[in-house]
mmCIF file with all atom_site columns, C-alpha atoms and ligand atoms in Angstrom:
data_model
loop_
_atom_site.group_PDB
_atom_site.id
_atom_site.type_symbol
_atom_site.label_atom_id
_atom_site.label_alt_id
_atom_site.label_comp_id
_atom_site.label_asym_id
_atom_site.label_entity_id
_atom_site.label_seq_id
_atom_site.pdbx_PDB_ins_code
_atom_site.Cartn_x
_atom_site.Cartn_y
_atom_site.Cartn_z
_atom_site.occupancy
_atom_site.B_iso_or_equiv
_atom_site.pdbx_formal_charge
_atom_site.auth_seq_id
_atom_site.auth_comp_id
_atom_site.auth_asym_id
_atom_site.auth_atom_id
_atom_site.pdbx_PDB_model_num
ATOM   1   C  CA  . MET V 1 1   ? 123.543 86.651  88.548  1.00 0.00 ? 1   MET V CA  1
ATOM   2   C  CA  . ALA V 1 2   ? 120.778 88.811  87.245  1.00 0.00 ? 2   ALA V CA  1
ATOM   3   C  CA  . PHE V 1 3   ? 119.593 91.624  89.471  1.00 0.00 ? 3   PHE V CA  1
ATOM   4   C  CA  . GLU V 1 4   ? 116.190 90.996  90.992  1.00 0.00 ? 4   GLU V CA  1
ATOM   5   C  CA  . LEU V 1 5   ? 113.782 93.512  92.489  1.00 0.00 ? 5   LEU V CA  1
ATOM   6   C  CA  . PRO V 1 6   ? 113.050 92.333  96.045  1.00 0.00 ? 6   PRO V CA  1
ATOM   7   C  CA  . ASN V 1 7   ? 109.616 92.857  97.560  1.00 0.00 ? 7   ASN V CA  1
ATOM   8   C  CA  . LEU V 1 8   ? 109.500 95.572  100.189 1.00 0.00 ? 8   LEU V CA  1
ATOM   9   C  CA  . PRO V 1 9   ? 109.979 94.021  103.651 1.00 0.00 ? 9   PRO V CA  1
ATOM   10  C  CA  . TYR V 1 10  ? 106.593 95.601  104.616 1.00 0.00 ? 10  TYR V CA  1
ATOM   11  C  CA  . ALA V 1 11  ? 103.409 96.740  102.883 1.00 0.00 ? 11  ALA V CA  1
ATOM   12  C  CA  . HIS V 1 12  ? 103.562 99.797  100.621 1.00 0.00 ? 12  HIS V CA  1
ATOM   13  C  CA  . ASP V 1 13  ? 101.413 101.753 103.106 1.00 0.00 ? 13  ASP V CA  1
ATOM   14  C  CA  . ALA V 1 14  ? 103.193 100.461 106.235 1.00 0.00 ? 14  ALA V CA  1
ATOM   15  C  CA  . LEU V 1 15  ? 105.194 103.681 106.696 1.00 0.00 ? 15  LEU V CA  1
ATOM   16  C  CA  . ALA V 1 16  ? 102.427 106.083 105.653 1.00 0.00 ? 16  ALA V CA  1
ATOM   17  C  CA  . ASP V 1 17  ? 101.623 107.194 109.212 1.00 0.00 ? 17  ASP V CA  1
ATOM   18  C  CA  . LEU V 1 18  ? 105.345 107.699 109.788 1.00 0.00 ? 18  LEU V CA  1
ATOM   19  C  CA  . GLY V 1 19  ? 105.847 110.144 106.926 1.00 0.00 ? 19  GLY V CA  1
ATOM   20  C  CA  . MET V 1 20  ? 106.548 107.934 103.888 1.00 0.00 ? 20  MET V CA  1
ATOM   21  C  CA  . SER V 1 21  ? 103.360 107.471 101.883 1.00 0.00 ? 21  SER V CA  1
ATOM   22  C  CA  . ALA V 1 22  ? 102.204 104.512 99.801  1.00 0.00 ? 22  ALA V CA  1
ATOM   23  C  CA  . GLU V 1 23  ? 102.410 106.800 96.759  1.00 0.00 ? 23  GLU V CA  1
ATOM   24  C  CA  . THR V 1 24  ? 106.102 107.443 97.455  1.00 0.00 ? 24  THR V CA  1
ATOM   25  C  CA  . MET V 1 25  ? 106.688 103.693 97.776  1.00 0.00 ? 25  MET V CA  1
ATOM   26  C  CA  . GLU V 1 26  ? 104.815 102.972 94.548  1.00 0.00 ? 26  GLU V CA  1
ATOM   27  C  CA  . PHE V 1 27  ? 107.031 105.408 92.645  1.00 0.00 ? 27  PHE V CA  1
ATOM   28  C  CA  . HIS V 1 28  ? 110.247 104.769 94.548  1.00 0.00 ? 28  HIS V CA  1
ATOM   29  C  CA  . HIS V 1 29  ? 110.233 100.975 94.799  1.00 0.00 ? 29  HIS V CA  1
ATOM   30  C  CA  . ASP V 1 30  ? 107.973 99.860  91.951  1.00 0.00 ? 30  ASP V CA  1
ATOM   31  C  CA  . ILE V 1 31  ? 109.227 102.351 89.336  1.00 0.00 ? 31  ILE V CA  1
ATOM   32  C  CA  . HIS V 1 32  ? 112.609 103.867 90.287  1.00 0.00 ? 32  HIS V CA  1
ATOM   33  C  CA  . HIS V 1 33  ? 114.198 100.824 91.923  1.00 0.00 ? 33  HIS V CA  1
ATOM   34  C  CA  . LYS V 1 34  ? 112.750 98.538  89.242  1.00 0.00 ? 34  LYS V CA  1
ATOM   35  C  CA  . ALA V 1 35  ? 114.321 100.734 86.548  1.00 0.00 ? 35  ALA V CA  1
ATOM   36  C  CA  . TYR V 1 36  ? 117.786 100.303 88.109  1.00 0.00 ? 36  TYR V CA  1
ATOM   37  C  CA  . VAL V 1 37  ? 117.236 96.531  88.116  1.00 0.00 ? 37  VAL V CA  1
ATOM   38  C  CA  . ASP V 1 38  ? 115.960 96.385  84.523  1.00 0.00 ? 38  ASP V CA  1
ATOM   39  C  CA  . ASN V 1 39  ? 118.580 98.776  83.127  1.00 0.00 ? 39  ASN V CA  1
ATOM   40  C  CA  . GLY V 1 40  ? 121.359 97.054  85.065  1.00 0.00 ? 40  GLY V CA  1
ATOM   41  C  CA  . ASN V 1 41  ? 120.369 93.674  83.661  1.00 0.00 ? 41  ASN V CA  1
ATOM   42  C  CA  . LYS V 1 42  ? 120.329 95.043  80.097  1.00 0.00 ? 42  LYS V CA  1
ATOM   43  C  CA  . LEU V 1 43  ? 123.758 96.637  80.520  1.00 0.00 ? 43  LEU V CA  1
ATOM   44  C  CA  . ILE V 1 44  ? 125.537 93.635  82.066  1.00 0.00 ? 44  ILE V CA  1
ATOM   45  C  CA  . ALA V 1 45  ? 124.140 91.119  79.562  1.00 0.00 ? 45  ALA V CA  1
ATOM   46  C  CA  . GLY V 1 46  ? 127.012 89.653  77.568  1.00 0.00 ? 46  GLY V CA  1
ATOM   47  C  CA  . THR V 1 47  ? 129.708 91.520  79.517  1.00 0.00 ? 47  THR V CA  1
ATOM   48  C  CA  . GLU V 1 48  ? 132.355 90.266  81.942  1.00 0.00 ? 48  GLU V CA  1
ATOM   49  C  CA  . TRP V 1 49  ? 130.013 91.335  84.770  1.00 0.00 ? 49  TRP V CA  1
ATOM   50  C  CA  . GLU V 1 50  ? 127.201 88.972  83.906  1.00 0.00 ? 50  GLU V CA  1
ATOM   51  C  CA  . GLY V 1 51  ? 127.119 86.299  86.628  1.00 0.00 ? 51  GLY V CA  1
ATOM   52  C  CA  . LYS V 1 52  ? 129.061 88.412  89.152  1.00 0.00 ? 52  LYS V CA  1
ATOM   53  C  CA  . SER V 1 53  ? 127.564 89.483  92.483  1.00 0.00 ? 53  SER V CA  1
ATOM   54  C  CA  . VAL V 1 54  ? 126.167 92.993  92.697  1.00 0.00 ? 54  VAL V CA  1
ATOM   55  C  CA  . GLU V 1 55  ? 128.866 93.874  95.261  1.00 0.00 ? 55  GLU V CA  1
ATOM   56  C  CA  . ASP V 1 56  ? 131.652 92.689  92.927  1.00 0.00 ? 56  ASP V CA  1
ATOM   57  C  CA  . ILE V 1 57  ? 130.127 94.638  90.044  1.00 0.00 ? 57  ILE V CA  1
ATOM   58  C  CA  . ILE V 1 58  ? 129.983 97.811  92.153  1.00 0.00 ? 58  ILE V CA  1
ATOM   59  C  CA  . THR V 1 59  ? 133.564 97.632  93.421  1.00 0.00 ? 59  THR V CA  1
ATOM   60  C  CA  . GLY V 1 60  ? 134.884 96.368  90.083  1.00 0.00 ? 60  GLY V CA  1
ATOM   61  C  CA  . THR V 1 61  ? 133.300 99.043  87.921  1.00 0.00 ? 61  THR V CA  1
ATOM   62  C  CA  . TYR V 1 62  ? 133.979 101.855 90.424  1.00 0.00 ? 62  TYR V CA  1
ATOM   63  C  CA  . GLN V 1 63  ? 137.664 100.988 90.659  1.00 0.00 ? 63  GLN V CA  1
ATOM   64  C  CA  . SER V 1 64  ? 138.020 100.597 86.934  1.00 0.00 ? 64  SER V CA  1
ATOM   65  C  CA  . GLY V 1 65  ? 136.916 104.199 86.538  1.00 0.00 ? 65  GLY V CA  1
ATOM   66  C  CA  . ALA V 1 66  ? 136.149 103.506 82.892  1.00 0.00 ? 66  ALA V CA  1
ATOM   67  C  CA  . VAL V 1 67  ? 133.511 105.850 81.510  1.00 0.00 ? 67  VAL V CA  1
ATOM   68  C  CA  . ALA V 1 68  ? 132.154 103.015 79.404  1.00 0.00 ? 68  ALA V CA  1
ATOM   69  C  CA  . GLN V 1 69  ? 131.219 101.199 82.603  1.00 0.00 ? 69  GLN V CA  1
ATOM   70  C  CA  . SER V 1 70  ? 129.566 104.093 84.431  1.00 0.00 ? 70  SER V CA  1
ATOM   71  C  CA  . GLY V 1 71  ? 126.088 102.964 83.371  1.00 0.00 ? 71  GLY V CA  1
ATOM   72  C  CA  . ILE V 1 72  ? 126.708 99.540  84.851  1.00 0.00 ? 72  ILE V CA  1
ATOM   73  C  CA  . PHE V 1 73  ? 128.116 101.082 88.037  1.00 0.00 ? 73  PHE V CA  1
ATOM   74  C  CA  . ASN V 1 74  ? 125.230 103.553 88.453  1.00 0.00 ? 74  ASN V CA  1
ATOM   75  C  CA  . ASN V 1 75  ? 122.497 100.950 88.053  1.00 0.00 ? 75  ASN V CA  1
ATOM   76  C  CA  . ALA V 1 76  ? 124.229 98.238  90.129  1.00 0.00 ? 76  ALA V CA  1
ATOM   77  C  CA  . SER V 1 77  ? 125.013 100.638 92.966  1.00 0.00 ? 77  SER V CA  1
ATOM   78  C  CA  . GLN V 1 78  ? 121.557 102.176 92.993  1.00 0.00 ? 78  GLN V CA  1
ATOM   79  C  CA  . HIS V 1 79  ? 120.047 98.670  93.056  1.00 0.00 ? 79  HIS V CA  1
ATOM   80  C  CA  . TRP V 1 80  ? 122.196 97.746  96.069  1.00 0.00 ? 80  TRP V CA  1
ATOM   81  C  CA  . ASN V 1 81  ? 121.571 101.103 97.781  1.00 0.00 ? 81  ASN V CA  1
ATOM   82  C  CA  . HIS V 1 82  ? 117.799 100.703 97.586  1.00 0.00 ? 82  HIS V CA  1
ATOM   83  C  CA  . VAL V 1 83  ? 117.842 97.102  98.848  1.00 0.00 ? 83  VAL V CA  1
ATOM   84  C  CA  . GLN V 1 84  ? 119.694 98.388  101.940 1.00 0.00 ? 84  GLN V CA  1
ATOM   85  C  CA  . PHE V 1 85  ? 117.433 101.450 102.277 1.00 0.00 ? 85  PHE V CA  1
ATOM   86  C  CA  . TRP V 1 86  ? 114.196 99.414  102.431 1.00 0.00 ? 86  TRP V CA  1
ATOM   87  C  CA  . GLU V 1 87  ? 115.709 97.163  105.104 1.00 0.00 ? 87  GLU V CA  1
ATOM   88  C  CA  . MET V 1 88  ? 117.018 100.102 107.128 1.00 0.00 ? 88  MET V CA  1
ATOM   89  C  CA  . MET V 1 89  ? 113.475 101.405 107.646 1.00 0.00 ? 89  MET V CA  1
ATOM   90  C  CA  . GLY V 1 90  ? 110.434 99.815  109.217 1.00 0.00 ? 90  GLY V CA  1
ATOM   91  C  CA  . PRO V 1 91  ? 107.140 100.363 110.963 1.00 0.00 ? 91  PRO V CA  1
ATOM   92  C  CA  . GLY V 1 92  ? 107.282 100.388 114.753 1.00 0.00 ? 92  GLY V CA  1
ATOM   93  C  CA  . THR V 1 93  ? 111.048 100.632 114.826 1.00 0.00 ? 93  THR V CA  1
ATOM   94  C  CA  . GLY V 1 94  ? 111.296 100.576 118.605 1.00 0.00 ? 94  GLY V CA  1
ATOM   95  C  CA  . SER V 1 95  ? 114.232 101.657 120.694 1.00 0.00 ? 95  SER V CA  1
ATOM   96  C  CA  . MET V 1 96  ? 117.895 101.690 119.759 1.00 0.00 ? 96  MET V CA  1
ATOM   97  C  CA  . PRO V 1 97  ? 119.855 98.578  120.799 1.00 0.00 ? 97  PRO V CA  1
ATOM   98  C  CA  . SER V 1 98  ? 122.274 99.454  123.582 1.00 0.00 ? 98  SER V CA  1
ATOM   99  C  CA  . GLU V 1 99  ? 125.407 98.324  121.694 1.00 0.00 ? 99  GLU V CA  1
ATOM   100 C  CA  . LEU V 1 100 ? 124.571 100.763 118.884 1.00 0.00 ? 100 LEU V CA  1
ATOM   101 C  CA  . GLU V 1 101 ? 123.808 103.575 121.303 1.00 0.00 ? 101 GLU V CA  1
ATOM   102 C  CA  . LYS V 1 102 ? 127.122 102.980 123.068 1.00 0.00 ? 102 LYS V CA  1
ATOM   103 C  CA  . ALA V 1 103 ? 129.050 103.019 119.770 1.00 0.00 ? 103 ALA V CA  1
ATOM   104 C  CA  . LEU V 1 104 ? 127.356 106.258 118.668 1.00 0.00 ? 104 LEU V CA  1
ATOM   105 C  CA  . VAL V 1 105 ? 128.094 107.967 121.975 1.00 0.00 ? 105 VAL V CA  1
ATOM   106 C  CA  . GLU V 1 106 ? 131.744 106.839 121.794 1.00 0.00 ? 106 GLU V CA  1
ATOM   107 C  CA  . SER V 1 107 ? 132.137 108.084 118.225 1.00 0.00 ? 107 SER V CA  1
ATOM   108 C  CA  . PHE V 1 108 ? 130.045 111.272 118.187 1.00 0.00 ? 108 PHE V CA  1
ATOM   109 C  CA  . GLY V 1 109 ? 129.682 112.268 121.850 1.00 0.00 ? 109 GLY V CA  1
ATOM   110 C  CA  . SER V 1 110 ? 125.925 111.636 121.889 1.00 0.00 ? 110 SER V CA  1
ATOM   111 C  CA  . VAL V 1 111 ? 123.146 110.077 119.819 1.00 0.00 ? 111 VAL V CA  1
ATOM   112 C  CA  . ASP V 1 112 ? 121.770 113.582 119.181 1.00 0.00 ? 112 ASP V CA  1
ATOM   113 C  CA  . LYS V 1 113 ? 125.138 114.743 117.831 1.00 0.00 ? 113 LYS V CA  1
ATOM   114 C  CA  . PHE V 1 114 ? 125.234 111.729 115.492 1.00 0.00 ? 114 PHE V CA  1
ATOM   115 C  CA  . LYS V 1 115 ? 121.733 112.611 114.224 1.00 0.00 ? 115 LYS V CA  1
ATOM   116 C  CA  . GLU V 1 116 ? 122.765 116.246 113.784 1.00 0.00 ? 116 GLU V CA  1
ATOM   117 C  CA  . ASP V 1 117 ? 125.845 115.236 111.746 1.00 0.00 ? 117 ASP V CA  1
ATOM   118 C  CA  . PHE V 1 118 ? 123.867 112.726 109.665 1.00 0.00 ? 118 PHE V CA  1
ATOM   119 C  CA  . ALA V 1 119 ? 121.102 115.235 108.864 1.00 0.00 ? 119 ALA V CA  1
ATOM   120 C  CA  . ALA V 1 120 ? 123.699 117.904 108.021 1.00 0.00 ? 120 ALA V CA  1
ATOM   121 C  CA  . ALA V 1 121 ? 125.460 115.513 105.625 1.00 0.00 ? 121 ALA V CA  1
ATOM   122 C  CA  . GLY V 1 122 ? 122.165 114.740 103.885 1.00 0.00 ? 122 GLY V CA  1
ATOM   123 C  CA  . ALA V 1 123 ? 121.105 118.371 103.693 1.00 0.00 ? 123 ALA V CA  1
ATOM   124 C  CA  . GLY V 1 124 ? 124.577 119.387 102.497 1.00 0.00 ? 124 GLY V CA  1
ATOM   125 C  CA  . GLN V 1 125 ? 124.803 116.861 99.655  1.00 0.00 ? 125 GLN V CA  1
ATOM   126 C  CA  . PHE V 1 126 ? 124.519 119.122 96.593  1.00 0.00 ? 126 PHE V CA  1
ATOM   127 C  CA  . GLY V 1 127 ? 122.157 117.454 94.133  1.00 0.00 ? 127 GLY V CA  1
ATOM   128 C  CA  . SER V 1 128 ? 121.315 113.765 94.202  1.00 0.00 ? 128 SER V CA  1
ATOM   129 C  CA  . GLY V 1 129 ? 123.029 111.313 96.508  1.00 0.00 ? 129 GLY V CA  1
ATOM   130 C  CA  . TRP V 1 130 ? 123.034 109.629 99.882  1.00 0.00 ? 130 TRP V CA  1
ATOM   131 C  CA  . CYS V 1 131 ? 124.180 110.263 103.438 1.00 0.00 ? 131 CYS V CA  1
ATOM   132 C  CA  . TRP V 1 132 ? 125.549 107.404 105.494 1.00 0.00 ? 132 TRP V CA  1
ATOM   133 C  CA  . LEU V 1 133 ? 126.645 106.112 108.854 1.00 0.00 ? 133 LEU V CA  1
ATOM   134 C  CA  . VAL V 1 134 ? 129.566 103.830 108.009 1.00 0.00 ? 134 VAL V CA  1
ATOM   135 C  CA  . LYS V 1 135 ? 131.982 101.583 109.821 1.00 0.00 ? 135 LYS V CA  1
ATOM   136 C  CA  . ASP V 1 136 ? 135.350 102.435 108.344 1.00 0.00 ? 136 ASP V CA  1
ATOM   137 C  CA  . LYS V 1 137 ? 138.179 100.015 107.630 1.00 0.00 ? 137 LYS V CA  1
ATOM   138 C  CA  . ASP V 1 138 ? 139.797 100.846 110.999 1.00 0.00 ? 138 ASP V CA  1
ATOM   139 C  CA  . GLY V 1 139 ? 136.529 100.047 112.799 1.00 0.00 ? 139 GLY V CA  1
ATOM   140 C  CA  . SER V 1 140 ? 135.600 103.660 113.550 1.00 0.00 ? 140 SER V CA  1
ATOM   141 C  CA  . LEU V 1 141 ? 132.093 105.007 112.886 1.00 0.00 ? 141 LEU V CA  1
ATOM   142 C  CA  . ARG V 1 142 ? 131.798 107.995 110.554 1.00 0.00 ? 142 ARG V CA  1
ATOM   143 C  CA  . VAL V 1 143 ? 129.100 110.035 108.861 1.00 0.00 ? 143 VAL V CA  1
ATOM   144 C  CA  . THR V 1 144 ? 129.650 110.499 105.126 1.00 0.00 ? 144 THR V CA  1
ATOM   145 C  CA  . LYS V 1 145 ? 127.815 111.697 102.039 1.00 0.00 ? 145 LYS V CA  1
ATOM   146 C  CA  . THR V 1 146 ? 128.125 110.449 98.474  1.00 0.00 ? 146 THR V CA  1
ATOM   147 C  CA  . GLU V 1 147 ? 126.943 111.707 95.098  1.00 0.00 ? 147 GLU V CA  1
ATOM   148 C  CA  . ASN V 1 148 ? 124.466 109.907 92.846  1.00 0.00 ? 148 ASN V CA  1
ATOM   149 C  CA  . GLY V 1 149 ? 124.853 106.131 93.313  1.00 0.00 ? 149 GLY V CA  1
ATOM   150 C  CA  . VAL V 1 150 ? 128.278 106.066 94.981  1.00 0.00 ? 150 VAL V CA  1
ATOM   151 C  CA  . ASN V 1 151 ? 128.137 104.104 98.235  1.00 0.00 ? 151 ASN V CA  1
ATOM   152 C  CA  . PRO V 1 152 ? 130.357 102.900 101.114 1.00 0.00 ? 152 PRO V CA  1
ATOM   153 C  CA  . LEU V 1 153 ? 131.313 99.675  99.275  1.00 0.00 ? 153 LEU V CA  1
ATOM   154 C  CA  . CYS V 1 154 ? 133.371 101.880 96.930  1.00 0.00 ? 154 CYS V CA  1
ATOM   155 C  CA  . PHE V 1 155 ? 135.627 102.838 99.846  1.00 0.00 ? 155 PHE V CA  1
ATOM   156 C  CA  . GLY V 1 156 ? 135.796 99.476  101.616 1.00 0.00 ? 156 GLY V CA  1
ATOM   157 C  CA  . GLN V 1 157 ? 133.396 100.690 104.310 1.00 0.00 ? 157 GLN V CA  1
ATOM   158 C  CA  . THR V 1 158 ? 130.397 98.934  105.864 1.00 0.00 ? 158 THR V CA  1
ATOM   159 C  CA  . ALA V 1 159 ? 127.081 100.770 105.448 1.00 0.00 ? 159 ALA V CA  1
ATOM   160 C  CA  . LEU V 1 160 ? 125.257 100.835 108.786 1.00 0.00 ? 160 LEU V CA  1
ATOM   161 C  CA  . LEU V 1 161 ? 122.606 103.404 107.813 1.00 0.00 ? 161 LEU V CA  1
ATOM   162 C  CA  . GLY V 1 162 ? 121.910 105.222 104.573 1.00 0.00 ? 162 GLY V CA  1
ATOM   163 C  CA  . CYS V 1 163 ? 119.342 107.804 103.574 1.00 0.00 ? 163 CYS V CA  1
ATOM   164 C  CA  . ASP V 1 164 ? 118.369 108.468 99.975  1.00 0.00 ? 164 ASP V CA  1
ATOM   165 C  CA  . VAL V 1 165 ? 118.421 112.220 99.336  1.00 0.00 ? 165 VAL V CA  1
ATOM   166 C  CA  . TRP V 1 166 ? 117.442 112.048 95.660  1.00 0.00 ? 166 TRP V CA  1
ATOM   167 C  CA  . GLU V 1 167 ? 114.331 114.196 95.215  1.00 0.00 ? 167 GLU V CA  1
ATOM   168 C  CA  . HIS V 1 168 ? 112.254 111.137 94.240  1.00 0.00 ? 168 HIS V CA  1
ATOM   169 C  CA  . SER V 1 169 ? 112.614 109.940 97.829  1.00 0.00 ? 169 SER V CA  1
ATOM   170 C  CA  . TYR V 1 170 ? 110.932 112.961 99.443  1.00 0.00 ? 170 TYR V CA  1
ATOM   171 C  CA  . TYR V 1 171 ? 109.213 115.215 96.936  1.00 0.00 ? 171 TYR V CA  1
ATOM   172 C  CA  . ILE V 1 172 ? 105.746 113.641 97.214  1.00 0.00 ? 172 ILE V CA  1
ATOM   173 C  CA  . ASP V 1 173 ? 105.653 113.779 101.018 1.00 0.00 ? 173 ASP V CA  1
ATOM   174 C  CA  . PHE V 1 174 ? 107.916 116.716 101.863 1.00 0.00 ? 174 PHE V CA  1
ATOM   175 C  CA  . ARG V 1 175 ? 108.074 118.713 98.598  1.00 0.00 ? 175 ARG V CA  1
ATOM   176 C  CA  . ASN V 1 176 ? 111.377 120.612 98.619  1.00 0.00 ? 176 ASN V CA  1
ATOM   177 C  CA  . LYS V 1 177 ? 111.957 120.312 102.378 1.00 0.00 ? 177 LYS V CA  1
ATOM   178 C  CA  . ARG V 1 178 ? 114.871 117.887 102.489 1.00 0.00 ? 178 ARG V CA  1
ATOM   179 C  CA  . PRO V 1 179 ? 115.848 118.757 106.101 1.00 0.00 ? 179 PRO V CA  1
ATOM   180 C  CA  . ALA V 1 180 ? 112.297 117.924 107.300 1.00 0.00 ? 180 ALA V CA  1
ATOM   181 C  CA  . TYR V 1 181 ? 112.476 114.601 105.427 1.00 0.00 ? 181 TYR V CA  1
ATOM   182 C  CA  . LEU V 1 182 ? 115.837 113.798 107.061 1.00 0.00 ? 182 LEU V CA  1
ATOM   183 C  CA  . SER V 1 183 ? 114.630 114.675 110.527 1.00 0.00 ? 183 SER V CA  1
ATOM   184 C  CA  . ASN V 1 184 ? 111.493 112.542 110.051 1.00 0.00 ? 184 ASN V CA  1
ATOM   185 C  CA  . PHE V 1 185 ? 113.644 109.677 108.736 1.00 0.00 ? 185 PHE V CA  1
ATOM   186 C  CA  . LEU V 1 186 ? 115.832 109.719 111.851 1.00 0.00 ? 186 LEU V CA  1
ATOM   187 C  CA  . GLU V 1 187 ? 112.973 110.119 114.333 1.00 0.00 ? 187 GLU V CA  1
ATOM   188 C  CA  . LYS V 1 188 ? 110.341 107.797 112.854 1.00 0.00 ? 188 LYS V CA  1
ATOM   189 C  CA  . LEU V 1 189 ? 111.551 105.576 110.032 1.00 0.00 ? 189 LEU V CA  1
ATOM   190 C  CA  . VAL V 1 190 ? 114.924 104.060 110.934 1.00 0.00 ? 190 VAL V CA  1
ATOM   191 C  CA  . ASN V 1 191 ? 114.942 100.407 111.955 1.00 0.00 ? 191 ASN V CA  1
ATOM   192 C  CA  . TRP V 1 192 ? 117.693 100.684 114.576 1.00 0.00 ? 192 TRP V CA  1
ATOM   193 C  CA  . GLU V 1 193 ? 117.745 96.894  115.073 1.00 0.00 ? 193 GLU V CA  1
ATOM   194 C  CA  . ASN V 1 194 ? 118.743 96.564  111.425 1.00 0.00 ? 194 ASN V CA  1
ATOM   195 C  CA  . VAL V 1 195 ? 121.431 99.237  111.816 1.00 0.00 ? 195 VAL V CA  1
ATOM   196 C  CA  . ALA V 1 196 ? 122.848 97.479  114.890 1.00 0.00 ? 196 ALA V CA  1
ATOM   197 C  CA  . SER V 1 197 ? 122.851 94.114  113.078 1.00 0.00 ? 197 SER V CA  1
ATOM   198 C  CA  . ARG V 1 198 ? 125.227 95.570  110.452 1.00 0.00 ? 198 ARG V CA  1
ATOM   199 C  CA  . MET V 1 199 ? 127.958 96.439  112.964 1.00 0.00 ? 199 MET V CA  1
HETATM 200 MN MN1 . MN3 T 2 .   ? 115.967 106.379 95.395  1.00 0.00 ? 201 MN3 T MN1 1
#
């Protein structure tokens, strides 16, 4: 099926008081995400991937490893990544559901240690990419980082939380201060209910 740009699950200015401005959303969702959708649709037209789900396209093109398919992989994965990213944030995110808190404490020792590891992964990703909280194939929770559009689907993992550390995600609001963007993301922007629902 053709990729489709979803509306944001909230208004463009809904996160402005929480550190992600309407201007960032206008560039990030309306221009960057839309470009992945439009370019992805152009690249899959007439190929074996046309009509496949975005998840199948991501895992299929990543595993194939064929250079000729890297454009399809990059655009499909970035489309999927951004759909998840918008849903993983929200205004008035509230408190962390207890089952998520319990799982984080079991896996990392404390919620603060999880946040420290997650922020370090994001800050330590050299160049563009993402940092993640994933549920691995054995059920364990792990913090990971990936380059460019690579995501947990590529490794058979479930993405519980992801943060976009491409410069387009933070340069308008935080300039070059990626660690400040990551800390703000964890403290103010994450929709922990959404994260818990993915477990
Ligand atoms: Mn982005």
